mmCIF file of C-alpha atoms in Angstrom:
data_model
loop_
_atom_site.group_PDB
_atom_site.id
_atom_site.type_symbol
_atom_site.label_atom_id
_atom_site.label_comp_id
_atom_site.label_asym_id
_atom_site.label_seq_id
_atom_site.Cartn_x
_atom_site.Cartn_y
_atom_site.Cartn_z
ATOM 1 C CA MET F 356 16.188 20.221 -29.654
ATOM 2 C CA ALA F 357 13.325 21.963 -27.986
ATOM 3 C CA ARG F 358 11.856 24.860 -29.829
ATOM 4 C CA ASP F 359 10.619 26.133 -26.524
ATOM 5 C CA ALA F 360 11.007 25.137 -22.949
ATOM 6 C CA PRO F 361 8.360 22.710 -21.690
ATOM 7 C CA GLY F 362 5.497 24.583 -20.143
ATOM 8 C CA GLY F 363 6.666 27.835 -21.673
ATOM 9 C CA ASP F 364 4.420 30.875 -21.925
ATOM 10 C CA SER F 365 3.230 29.981 -25.381
ATOM 11 C CA CYS F 366 1.131 27.138 -23.986
ATOM 12 C CA GLU F 367 -0.654 28.935 -21.204
ATOM 13 C CA GLU F 368 -4.043 27.885 -22.480
ATOM 14 C CA LEU F 369 -3.006 24.291 -22.433
ATOM 15 C CA ASP F 370 -3.169 23.272 -18.843
ATOM 16 C CA GLN F 371 -1.006 20.246 -18.483
ATOM 17 C CA THR F 372 -0.892 20.120 -14.705
ATOM 18 C CA LYS F 373 -3.897 17.782 -14.745
ATOM 19 C CA TYR F 374 -1.663 15.062 -16.130
ATOM 20 C CA ASP F 375 -0.076 14.835 -12.695
ATOM 21 C CA ALA F 376 -3.322 13.491 -11.248
ATOM 22 C CA ASP F 377 -3.415 9.722 -10.908
ATOM 23 C CA GLU F 378 -6.457 9.203 -13.101
ATOM 24 C CA ASN F 379 -5.259 11.337 -16.016
ATOM 25 C CA VAL F 380 -3.004 10.036 -18.709
ATOM 26 C CA LYS F 381 -1.680 11.655 -21.848
ATOM 27 C CA ILE F 382 -0.932 9.620 -24.946
ATOM 28 C CA ILE F 383 0.670 11.243 -27.976
ATOM 29 C CA CYS F 384 0.558 10.212 -31.624
ATOM 30 C CA LEU F 385 3.589 10.707 -33.818
ATOM 31 C CA GLY F 386 4.320 10.104 -37.473
ATOM 32 C CA ASP F 387 4.443 11.727 -40.893
ATOM 33 C CA SER F 388 1.641 13.544 -42.666
ATOM 34 C CA ALA F 389 -1.122 11.319 -44.016
ATOM 35 C CA VAL F 390 -0.068 8.081 -42.330
ATOM 36 C CA GLY F 391 -3.561 7.860 -40.846
ATOM 37 C CA LYS F 392 -3.106 9.038 -37.258
ATOM 38 C CA SER F 393 -6.470 10.789 -37.087
ATOM 39 C CA LYS F 394 -8.217 7.989 -38.953
ATOM 40 C CA LEU F 395 -6.986 5.531 -36.333
ATOM 41 C CA MET F 396 -8.315 7.752 -33.560
ATOM 42 C CA GLU F 397 -11.681 8.042 -35.276
ATOM 43 C CA ARG F 398 -11.934 4.299 -35.790
ATOM 44 C CA PHE F 399 -11.193 3.666 -32.134
ATOM 45 C CA LEU F 400 -13.579 6.275 -30.757
ATOM 46 C CA LEU F 401 -16.450 5.861 -33.270
ATOM 47 C CA ASP F 402 -19.462 7.557 -31.694
ATOM 48 C CA GLY F 403 -17.522 8.915 -28.793
ATOM 49 C CA PHE F 404 -15.478 10.800 -31.314
ATOM 50 C CA ARG F 405 -15.455 14.462 -30.319
ATOM 51 C CA PRO F 406 -12.156 16.089 -31.019
ATOM 52 C CA GLN F 407 -11.149 19.400 -29.582
ATOM 53 C CA GLN F 408 -9.291 21.495 -32.115
ATOM 54 C CA LEU F 409 -6.578 23.754 -30.824
ATOM 55 C CA SER F 410 -5.581 25.369 -34.045
ATOM 56 C CA THR F 411 -3.115 27.761 -32.467
ATOM 57 C CA PHE F 412 -1.119 24.744 -31.438
ATOM 58 C CA ALA F 413 -1.834 22.757 -34.621
ATOM 59 C CA LEU F 414 -3.184 20.152 -32.295
ATOM 60 C CA THR F 415 -6.261 17.964 -31.873
ATOM 61 C CA LEU F 416 -7.243 16.469 -28.540
ATOM 62 C CA TYR F 417 -9.474 13.446 -28.157
ATOM 63 C CA LYS F 418 -10.869 12.635 -24.749
ATOM 64 C CA TYR F 419 -11.671 9.117 -23.699
ATOM 65 C CA THR F 420 -12.793 7.549 -20.449
ATOM 66 C CA THR F 421 -12.116 3.970 -19.575
ATOM 67 C CA ASN F 422 -11.547 1.567 -16.751
ATOM 68 C CA VAL F 423 -8.219 -0.047 -16.016
ATOM 69 C CA ASP F 424 -8.058 -2.547 -13.150
ATOM 70 C CA GLY F 425 -11.192 -1.140 -11.583
ATOM 71 C CA LYS F 426 -9.967 2.427 -11.742
ATOM 72 C CA ASN F 427 -11.532 5.161 -13.849
ATOM 73 C CA ILE F 428 -8.999 6.607 -16.231
ATOM 74 C CA LEU F 429 -9.324 9.797 -18.248
ATOM 75 C CA VAL F 430 -7.236 9.611 -21.361
ATOM 76 C CA ASP F 431 -6.239 12.560 -23.515
ATOM 77 C CA PHE F 432 -5.014 11.510 -26.914
ATOM 78 C CA TRP F 433 -2.888 14.162 -28.546
ATOM 79 C CA ASP F 434 -2.912 14.177 -32.304
ATOM 80 C CA THR F 435 -1.098 16.578 -34.554
ATOM 81 C CA ALA F 436 -2.988 18.839 -36.917
ATOM 82 C CA GLY F 437 -0.289 19.505 -39.432
ATOM 83 C CA GLN F 438 2.457 20.292 -36.960
ATOM 84 C CA GLU F 439 4.344 17.197 -38.111
ATOM 85 C CA ARG F 440 5.168 19.001 -41.316
ATOM 86 C CA PHE F 441 7.827 20.939 -39.495
ATOM 87 C CA GLN F 442 9.436 17.508 -39.076
ATOM 88 C CA SER F 443 9.456 18.264 -35.408
ATOM 89 C CA MET F 444 6.927 18.855 -32.674
ATOM 90 C CA HIS F 445 6.717 21.613 -30.133
ATOM 91 C CA ALA F 446 8.231 20.605 -26.799
ATOM 92 C CA SER F 447 4.866 20.962 -25.062
ATOM 93 C CA TYR F 448 3.571 18.151 -27.227
ATOM 94 C CA TYR F 449 5.855 15.729 -25.430
ATOM 95 C CA HIS F 450 5.527 17.343 -22.036
ATOM 96 C CA LYS F 451 4.149 14.903 -19.455
ATOM 97 C CA ALA F 452 3.194 12.299 -22.049
ATOM 98 C CA HIS F 453 2.820 8.802 -20.619
ATOM 99 C CA ALA F 454 2.877 6.784 -23.821
ATOM 100 C CA CYS F 455 3.413 7.259 -27.519
ATOM 101 C CA ILE F 456 1.811 5.726 -30.601
ATOM 102 C CA MET F 457 4.164 6.048 -33.547
ATOM 103 C CA VAL F 458 2.592 5.435 -36.940
ATOM 104 C CA PHE F 459 3.885 4.803 -40.453
ATOM 105 C CA ASP F 460 2.149 3.966 -43.742
ATOM 106 C CA VAL F 461 3.082 0.532 -45.154
ATOM 107 C CA GLN F 462 2.564 1.974 -48.619
ATOM 108 C CA ARG F 463 5.195 4.667 -48.236
ATOM 109 C CA LYS F 464 8.780 3.918 -47.405
ATOM 110 C CA VAL F 465 9.620 7.506 -46.508
ATOM 111 C CA THR F 466 7.201 7.383 -43.577
ATOM 112 C CA TYR F 467 9.003 4.302 -42.274
ATOM 113 C CA LYS F 468 12.396 5.905 -42.691
ATOM 114 C CA ASN F 469 11.213 8.970 -40.813
ATOM 115 C CA LEU F 470 10.343 6.863 -37.765
ATOM 116 C CA ASN F 471 13.975 7.226 -36.913
ATOM 117 C CA ASN F 472 13.666 11.008 -36.597
ATOM 118 C CA TRP F 473 10.422 10.826 -34.680
ATOM 119 C CA TYR F 474 11.845 8.299 -32.292
ATOM 120 C CA LYS F 475 14.973 10.349 -31.727
ATOM 121 C CA GLU F 476 12.950 13.435 -30.937
ATOM 122 C CA LEU F 477 10.621 11.493 -28.662
ATOM 123 C CA ARG F 478 13.542 10.179 -26.670
ATOM 124 C CA GLU F 479 15.051 13.619 -26.273
ATOM 125 C CA PHE F 480 11.990 14.658 -24.343
ATOM 126 C CA ARG F 481 10.655 11.410 -22.956
ATOM 127 C CA PRO F 482 13.496 8.926 -22.570
ATOM 128 C CA GLU F 483 11.458 6.224 -20.874
ATOM 129 C CA ILE F 484 7.801 6.294 -21.867
ATOM 130 C CA PRO F 485 6.333 3.246 -23.618
ATOM 131 C CA CYS F 486 6.198 3.610 -27.375
ATOM 132 C CA ILE F 487 4.239 1.419 -29.786
ATOM 133 C CA VAL F 488 5.205 1.219 -33.454
ATOM 134 C CA VAL F 489 2.241 0.961 -35.787
ATOM 135 C CA ALA F 490 2.191 -0.192 -39.418
ATOM 136 C CA ASN F 491 -1.039 1.265 -40.774
ATOM 137 C CA LYS F 492 -2.998 0.686 -44.011
ATOM 138 C CA ILE F 493 -2.392 -3.069 -44.223
ATOM 139 C CA ASP F 494 -5.759 -3.307 -46.006
ATOM 140 C CA ALA F 495 -4.034 -1.791 -49.043
ATOM 141 C CA ASP F 496 -1.719 -4.778 -49.297
ATOM 142 C CA MET F 497 -2.067 -7.666 -46.886
ATOM 143 C CA LYS F 498 1.208 -9.166 -48.082
ATOM 144 C CA VAL F 499 3.165 -6.704 -45.979
ATOM 145 C CA THR F 500 2.049 -8.545 -42.847
ATOM 146 C CA GLN F 501 4.243 -11.437 -43.986
ATOM 147 C CA LYS F 502 7.301 -9.248 -43.964
ATOM 148 C CA SER F 503 9.653 -8.199 -41.234
ATOM 149 C CA PHE F 504 10.117 -4.592 -40.186
ATOM 150 C CA ASN F 505 13.218 -4.248 -38.091
ATOM 151 C CA PHE F 506 12.772 -0.812 -36.653
ATOM 152 C CA ALA F 507 10.626 -1.939 -33.726
ATOM 153 C CA ARG F 508 12.791 -4.955 -33.005
ATOM 154 C CA LYS F 509 15.924 -2.865 -33.009
ATOM 155 C CA PHE F 510 14.607 -0.638 -30.244
ATOM 156 C CA ASN F 511 12.706 -3.436 -28.579
ATOM 157 C CA LEU F 512 9.335 -1.780 -29.055
ATOM 158 C CA PRO F 513 5.929 -3.408 -29.441
ATOM 159 C CA PHE F 514 4.844 -3.548 -33.076
ATOM 160 C CA TYR F 515 1.304 -3.766 -34.506
ATOM 161 C CA PHE F 516 -0.056 -4.230 -37.999
ATOM 162 C CA VAL F 517 -3.298 -2.250 -38.197
ATOM 163 C CA SER F 518 -5.878 -0.883 -40.593
ATOM 164 C CA ALA F 519 -7.955 2.155 -39.753
ATOM 165 C CA ALA F 520 -10.168 1.243 -42.719
ATOM 166 C CA ASP F 521 -11.198 -2.300 -41.814
ATOM 167 C CA GLY F 522 -10.409 -1.935 -38.124
ATOM 168 C CA THR F 523 -7.783 -4.649 -37.785
ATOM 169 C CA ASN F 524 -6.052 -4.380 -34.396
ATOM 170 C CA VAL F 525 -7.125 -0.772 -33.836
ATOM 171 C CA VAL F 526 -8.952 -1.367 -30.576
ATOM 172 C CA LYS F 527 -6.170 -3.615 -29.338
ATOM 173 C CA LEU F 528 -3.606 -0.952 -30.158
ATOM 174 C CA PHE F 529 -5.361 1.755 -28.191
ATOM 175 C CA SER F 530 -6.310 -0.375 -25.220
ATOM 176 C CA ASP F 531 -2.750 -1.633 -24.952
ATOM 177 C CA ALA F 532 -1.434 1.911 -25.237
ATOM 178 C CA ILE F 533 -3.698 2.979 -22.385
ATOM 179 C CA LYS F 534 -2.577 0.062 -20.210
ATOM 180 C CA LEU F 535 1.046 0.884 -20.908
ATOM 181 C CA ALA F 536 0.476 4.554 -20.112
ATOM 182 C CA VAL F 537 -1.218 3.741 -16.811
ATOM 183 C CA ALA F 538 1.460 1.242 -15.865
ATOM 184 C CA TYR F 539 4.177 3.723 -16.736
ATOM 185 C CA LYS F 540 2.534 6.338 -14.616
ATOM 186 C CA GLN F 541 2.167 4.034 -11.635
ATOM 187 C CA ASN F 542 5.795 3.075 -11.554
ATOM 188 C CA SER F 543 7.105 6.072 -13.327
ATOM 189 C CA GLY F 544 10.726 5.250 -13.757
ATOM 190 C CA ASP F 545 11.288 8.325 -15.783
ATOM 191 C CA PHE F 546 14.265 10.069 -14.335
ATOM 192 C CA MET F 547 13.183 13.494 -15.565
ATOM 193 C CA ASP F 548 9.772 13.087 -13.963
ATOM 194 C CA GLU F 549 11.375 12.408 -10.642
ATOM 195 C CA VAL F 550 13.741 15.289 -10.951
ATOM 196 C CA MET F 551 10.843 17.574 -11.793
ATOM 197 C CA ARG F 552 8.809 16.309 -8.889
ATOM 198 C CA GLU F 553 11.673 16.834 -6.497
ATOM 199 C CA LEU F 554 12.274 20.305 -7.777
ATOM 200 C CA GLU F 555 8.626 21.170 -7.314
ATOM 201 C CA ASN F 556 8.615 19.802 -3.784
ATOM 202 C CA PHE F 557 11.779 21.613 -3.017
ATOM 203 C CA GLU F 558 10.316 24.914 -4.208
ATOM 204 C CA LEU F 559 7.202 24.434 -2.114
ATOM 205 C CA GLN F 560 9.157 23.700 0.991
ATOM 206 C CA LYS F 561 11.439 26.639 0.563
ATOM 207 C CA LYS F 562 8.408 28.842 0.370
ATOM 208 C CA GLY F 563 6.838 27.163 3.399
ATOM 209 C CA GLU F 564 9.446 26.985 6.048
ATOM 210 C CA ASP F 565 13.106 27.579 6.048
ATOM 211 C CA SER F 566 13.940 26.116 9.458
ATOM 212 C CA ASP F 567 14.128 22.320 9.253
ATOM 213 C CA LYS F 568 15.089 22.268 5.627
ATOM 214 C CA GLU F 569 17.490 19.406 6.077
ATOM 215 C CA GLU F 570 14.940 16.958 7.404
ATOM 216 C CA ASN F 571 12.258 17.814 4.927
ATOM 217 C CA TYR F 572 14.423 17.599 1.887
ATOM 218 C CA PRO F 573 12.717 14.973 -0.239
ATOM 219 C CA GLU F 574 14.791 11.853 -0.424
ATOM 220 C CA GLU F 575 14.461 9.232 -3.044
ATOM 221 C CA LYS F 576 16.269 6.560 -1.053
ATOM 222 C CA PRO F 577 14.650 4.866 1.902
ATOM 223 C CA PRO F 578 15.592 6.647 5.141
ATOM 224 C CA SER F 579 17.401 3.716 6.736
ATOM 225 C CA THR F 580 20.889 2.985 5.556
ATOM 226 C CA MET A 43 -38.297 9.347 -55.355
ATOM 227 C CA THR A 44 -34.949 7.666 -55.610
ATOM 228 C CA TYR A 45 -32.803 7.593 -58.686
ATOM 229 C CA VAL A 46 -30.127 4.985 -59.065
ATOM 230 C CA ALA A 47 -27.253 6.237 -61.183
ATOM 231 C CA LYS A 48 -26.018 3.635 -63.622
ATOM 232 C CA LYS A 49 -23.547 5.460 -65.827
ATOM 233 C CA CYS A 50 -22.323 8.984 -66.114
ATOM 234 C CA GLY A 51 -20.340 10.459 -68.952
ATOM 235 C CA ILE A 52 -19.575 13.614 -70.847
ATOM 236 C CA ARG A 53 -20.384 14.859 -74.328
ATOM 237 C CA PHE A 54 -18.101 17.480 -75.843
ATOM 238 C CA GLN A 55 -20.471 18.913 -78.448
ATOM 239 C CA PRO A 56 -22.664 20.474 -77.228
ATOM 240 C CA PRO A 57 -20.969 20.169 -73.853
ATOM 241 C CA SER A 58 -23.106 18.232 -71.409
ATOM 242 C CA VAL A 59 -22.936 15.701 -68.641
ATOM 243 C CA ILE A 60 -25.091 12.698 -69.445
ATOM 244 C CA LEU A 61 -26.472 10.393 -66.828
ATOM 245 C CA ILE A 62 -28.093 7.008 -67.319
ATOM 246 C CA TYR A 63 -30.186 6.189 -64.274
ATOM 247 C CA GLU A 64 -33.022 4.071 -63.063
ATOM 248 C CA ASP A 65 -36.086 5.373 -61.394
ATOM 249 C CA GLU A 66 -36.832 3.041 -58.513
ATOM 250 C CA ASN A 67 -40.561 3.281 -59.013
ATOM 251 C CA LYS A 68 -40.607 2.680 -62.740
ATOM 252 C CA ASP A 69 -38.335 -0.115 -63.567
ATOM 253 C CA ARG A 70 -36.526 1.231 -66.567
ATOM 254 C CA ALA A 71 -33.405 3.114 -67.517
ATOM 255 C CA ARG A 72 -33.655 6.762 -68.377
ATOM 256 C CA GLN A 73 -31.206 9.316 -69.664
ATOM 257 C CA ARG A 74 -30.700 12.799 -68.345
ATOM 258 C CA ILE A 75 -28.757 15.403 -70.241
ATOM 259 C CA MET A 76 -27.326 18.230 -68.172
ATOM 260 C CA PRO A 77 -25.977 20.999 -70.414
ATOM 261 C CA ILE A 78 -22.708 22.620 -69.342
ATOM 262 C CA ARG A 79 -22.679 26.383 -69.574
ATOM 263 C CA ASN A 80 -19.992 28.939 -68.853
ATOM 264 C CA PHE A 81 -17.146 26.477 -68.896
ATOM 265 C CA SER A 82 -13.916 27.296 -70.681
ATOM 266 C CA LYS A 83 -10.427 25.874 -70.912
ATOM 267 C CA PHE A 84 -9.533 28.123 -67.967
ATOM 268 C CA SER A 85 -12.308 26.938 -65.662
ATOM 269 C CA ASP A 86 -11.790 25.175 -62.380
ATOM 270 C CA CYS A 87 -12.941 21.565 -62.709
ATOM 271 C CA SER A 88 -13.534 20.875 -59.047
ATOM 272 C CA ARG A 89 -15.628 23.986 -58.706
ATOM 273 C CA ALA A 90 -17.656 23.157 -61.770
ATOM 274 C CA ALA A 91 -18.192 19.627 -60.444
ATOM 275 C CA GLU A 92 -19.376 20.929 -57.098
ATOM 276 C CA GLN A 93 -21.756 23.368 -58.711
ATOM 277 C CA LEU A 94 -23.301 20.675 -60.829
ATOM 278 C CA LYS A 95 -23.603 18.251 -57.941
ATOM 279 C CA ASN A 96 -25.332 20.866 -55.811
ATOM 280 C CA ASN A 97 -27.495 22.216 -58.584
ATOM 281 C CA PRO A 98 -31.049 22.045 -57.242
ATOM 282 C CA ARG A 99 -32.374 20.643 -60.504
ATOM 283 C CA HIS A 100 -29.830 17.863 -60.815
ATOM 284 C CA LYS A 101 -28.938 17.147 -57.202
ATOM 285 C CA ALA A 102 -31.348 14.278 -56.666
ATOM 286 C CA TYR A 103 -30.153 12.504 -59.783
ATOM 287 C CA LEU A 104 -26.464 12.918 -59.048
ATOM 288 C CA GLN A 105 -26.492 11.541 -55.539
ATOM 289 C CA GLY A 106 -24.924 8.292 -56.631
ATOM 290 C CA VAL A 107 -22.236 10.003 -58.701
ATOM 291 C CA SER A 108 -19.087 10.951 -56.834
ATOM 292 C CA LEU A 109 -17.688 14.437 -56.948
ATOM 293 C CA ARG A 110 -14.469 12.915 -58.109
ATOM 294 C CA GLN A 111 -16.043 11.337 -61.156
ATOM 295 C CA LEU A 112 -17.678 14.611 -62.125
ATOM 296 C CA GLN A 113 -14.352 16.357 -61.700
ATOM 297 C CA LYS A 114 -12.779 13.848 -64.007
ATOM 298 C CA LEU A 115 -15.437 14.430 -66.637
ATOM 299 C CA TYR A 116 -14.871 18.165 -66.485
ATOM 300 C CA SER A 117 -11.141 17.597 -66.822
ATOM 301 C CA LEU A 118 -11.785 15.645 -70.003
ATOM 302 C CA LEU A 119 -13.842 18.482 -71.351
ATOM 303 C CA ARG A 120 -11.221 21.025 -70.393
ATOM 304 C CA GLY A 121 -8.531 18.927 -72.062
ATOM 305 C CA HIS A 122 -10.666 18.858 -75.185
ATOM 306 C CA LEU A 123 -11.091 22.650 -75.091
ATOM 307 C CA GLN A 124 -7.324 22.978 -74.759
ATOM 308 C CA GLY A 125 -6.944 20.948 -77.912
ATOM 309 C CA LYS A 126 -5.697 17.776 -76.265
ATOM 310 C CA SER A 127 -6.584 14.344 -77.539
ATOM 311 C CA LEU A 128 -8.720 12.110 -75.367
ATOM 312 C CA ALA A 129 -5.738 9.835 -74.738
ATOM 313 C CA GLN A 130 -3.633 12.771 -73.570
ATOM 314 C CA SER A 131 -6.323 14.027 -71.197
ATOM 315 C CA LEU A 132 -6.859 10.563 -69.782
ATOM 316 C CA GLU A 133 -3.166 10.131 -69.156
ATOM 317 C CA GLN A 134 -2.996 13.437 -67.348
ATOM 318 C CA ILE A 135 -5.946 12.516 -65.164
ATOM 319 C CA GLN A 136 -4.329 9.184 -64.406
ATOM 320 C CA GLN A 137 -1.209 10.988 -63.266
ATOM 321 C CA GLU A 138 -3.161 13.308 -61.028
ATOM 322 C CA GLU A 139 -4.983 10.374 -59.531
ATOM 323 C CA THR A 140 -2.073 8.364 -58.313
ATOM 324 C CA THR A 141 0.303 9.294 -55.559
ATOM 325 C CA ASP A 142 4.003 8.824 -55.788
ATOM 326 C CA PRO A 143 4.887 6.568 -52.869
ATOM 327 C CA GLU A 144 8.369 8.057 -52.720
ATOM 328 C CA GLU A 145 7.125 11.582 -52.229
ATOM 329 C CA ASP A 146 7.684 13.134 -48.821
ATOM 330 C CA LEU A 147 4.264 14.533 -47.979
ATOM 331 C CA ASN A 148 5.643 16.459 -45.018
ATOM 332 C CA LYS A 149 7.076 18.887 -47.534
ATOM 333 C CA LEU A 150 3.827 19.785 -49.309
ATOM 334 C CA ASP A 151 1.645 22.805 -48.725
ATOM 335 C CA ASP A 152 -1.929 22.451 -47.461
ATOM 336 C CA LYS A 153 -3.512 22.323 -50.878
ATOM 337 C CA GLU A 154 -1.183 19.722 -52.342
ATOM 338 C CA LEU A 155 -1.340 17.626 -49.184
ATOM 339 C CA ALA A 156 -5.137 17.717 -49.253
ATOM 340 C CA LYS A 157 -5.027 16.515 -52.852
ATOM 341 C CA ARG A 158 -2.836 13.531 -51.985
ATOM 342 C CA LYS A 159 -4.996 12.756 -48.993
ATOM 343 C CA SER A 160 -8.147 12.720 -51.058
ATOM 344 C CA ILE A 161 -6.542 10.297 -53.506
ATOM 345 C CA MET A 162 -5.542 8.019 -50.637
ATOM 346 C CA ASP A 163 -8.976 8.409 -49.089
ATOM 347 C CA GLU A 164 -10.491 6.664 -52.054
ATOM 348 C CA LEU A 165 -8.826 3.407 -51.149
ATOM 349 C CA PHE A 166 -9.658 3.995 -47.511
ATOM 350 C CA GLU A 167 -13.330 4.414 -48.306
ATOM 351 C CA LYS A 168 -13.281 1.377 -50.544
ATOM 352 C CA ASN A 169 -11.847 -0.863 -47.832
ATOM 353 C CA ARG A 170 -13.682 0.772 -45.012
ATOM 354 C CA LYS A 171 -15.914 -1.185 -42.683
ATOM 355 C CA LYS A 172 -18.446 1.276 -41.343
ATOM 356 C CA LYS A 173 -20.145 0.812 -38.057
ATOM 357 C CA ASP A 174 -23.515 0.519 -39.771
ATOM 358 C CA ASP A 175 -22.345 -2.344 -41.974
ATOM 359 C CA PRO A 176 -24.012 -5.623 -41.022
ATOM 360 C CA ASP A 177 -20.671 -7.387 -40.617
ATOM 361 C CA PHE A 178 -19.079 -4.645 -38.565
ATOM 362 C CA THR A 179 -17.127 -5.725 -35.487
ATOM 363 C CA TYR A 180 -15.675 -3.132 -33.179
ATOM 364 C CA ASN A 181 -12.731 -5.098 -31.979
ATOM 365 C CA VAL A 182 -10.964 -6.969 -34.757
ATOM 366 C CA GLU A 183 -7.849 -8.734 -33.536
ATOM 367 C CA VAL A 184 -5.530 -10.527 -35.885
ATOM 368 C CA GLU A 185 -2.119 -11.807 -34.956
ATOM 369 C CA PHE A 186 0.731 -11.306 -37.362
ATOM 370 C CA PRO A 187 3.756 -12.855 -35.769
ATOM 371 C CA GLN A 188 7.008 -11.086 -36.553
ATOM 372 C CA ASN A 189 9.964 -13.409 -36.523
ATOM 373 C CA GLU A 190 13.387 -13.847 -37.967
ATOM 374 C CA GLN A 191 12.227 -16.177 -40.723
ATOM 375 C CA LEU A 192 10.108 -13.559 -42.448
ATOM 376 C CA GLU A 193 11.257 -11.946 -45.622
ATOM 377 C CA SER A 194 12.492 -8.417 -45.001
ATOM 378 C CA CYS A 195 10.291 -5.501 -46.039
ATOM 379 C CA GLY A 196 13.293 -4.252 -47.973
ATOM 380 C CA TRP A 197 13.210 -0.895 -46.269
ATOM 381 C CA ASP A 198 15.750 -1.805 -43.626
ATOM 382 C CA ALA A 199 18.425 -3.343 -45.819
ATOM 383 C CA GLU A 200 20.118 -0.363 -47.379
ATOM 384 C CA SER A 201 20.199 1.458 -44.112
ATOM 385 C CA ASP A 202 21.641 -1.033 -41.669
ATOM 386 C CA ASN A 203 23.742 1.730 -40.268
ATOM 387 C CA GLU A 204 20.620 3.793 -39.630
ATOM 388 C CA PHE A 205 18.192 1.288 -38.140
#
């Protein structure tokens, strides 16, 4: 499970409260070493490629601004910088993520097999966020695109064949991931998110006033019954 | 002045890297012999390759020769100094140049992982469409429909209980 509680002291420098703002989304990349996660990011961002290395967290952040349905959206892509070699990511990596891009290398079976572990860990922390499964390096052997990969179908996840080298479906992958992240955020059905939000509200109110606690207690259900 | 490298090889005795190149201004092939000094069977081939490539006297000529190729040439020389036959050295280089697709790269240390990555990068660079290429398109969309009729990738079969 978690190696540390979300938002624990060890991540003080990493301010993740901004991800609560409507226009900010966080998208995480998962997958084994050398499946091409960073290469995909670089291909998508091209000139706008300016990663922020946070070596203490074995983490690379890529910032990206875009427009979804007429709204400006600031995207933070989280990419690992070797942390995946622990076969597990720090809890703060998953914290407040709105979508996940999960990558394997079509040339290496072990990276496909390990999707199972990555997916399990993802769901421990983020049970509901959209997750896209990505088969990278199809340029190495186009024949693989004629084959079926059941992992995505089994969990009912979107599945893309891509190549960071020749660019096939890279832009589509990232723009779809952003749309999914924004949509998720707008109708966040994530139970944990709601629980967290309620807890935060509850704390604030306790600090504020103690008197009409009953009436102010945040309710999820509509008031009329 | 631009030199176009045509061929690059190694001579064991006396040890030297030999380059056949064309001078863009004169239209004919020339040969450049770069003697190798201070190299023994214990030397580090990648370091030697880097030093040669960055050598101020040879730099301009070696622009078209990859670091990897130079490394390979030094490995051949080192193999020779260790008393190996050419075939043996070549086989060893071949082994170092290919990755084992079954290997779990998550379990390697930084140095070994970097090695595997650089081997894989070669294919990446070969297939890469750069943004300065004339036929570069930013958004390349290709549909690959996944359906039941497709042949299985073979990676699901033995693990039906897993996936």
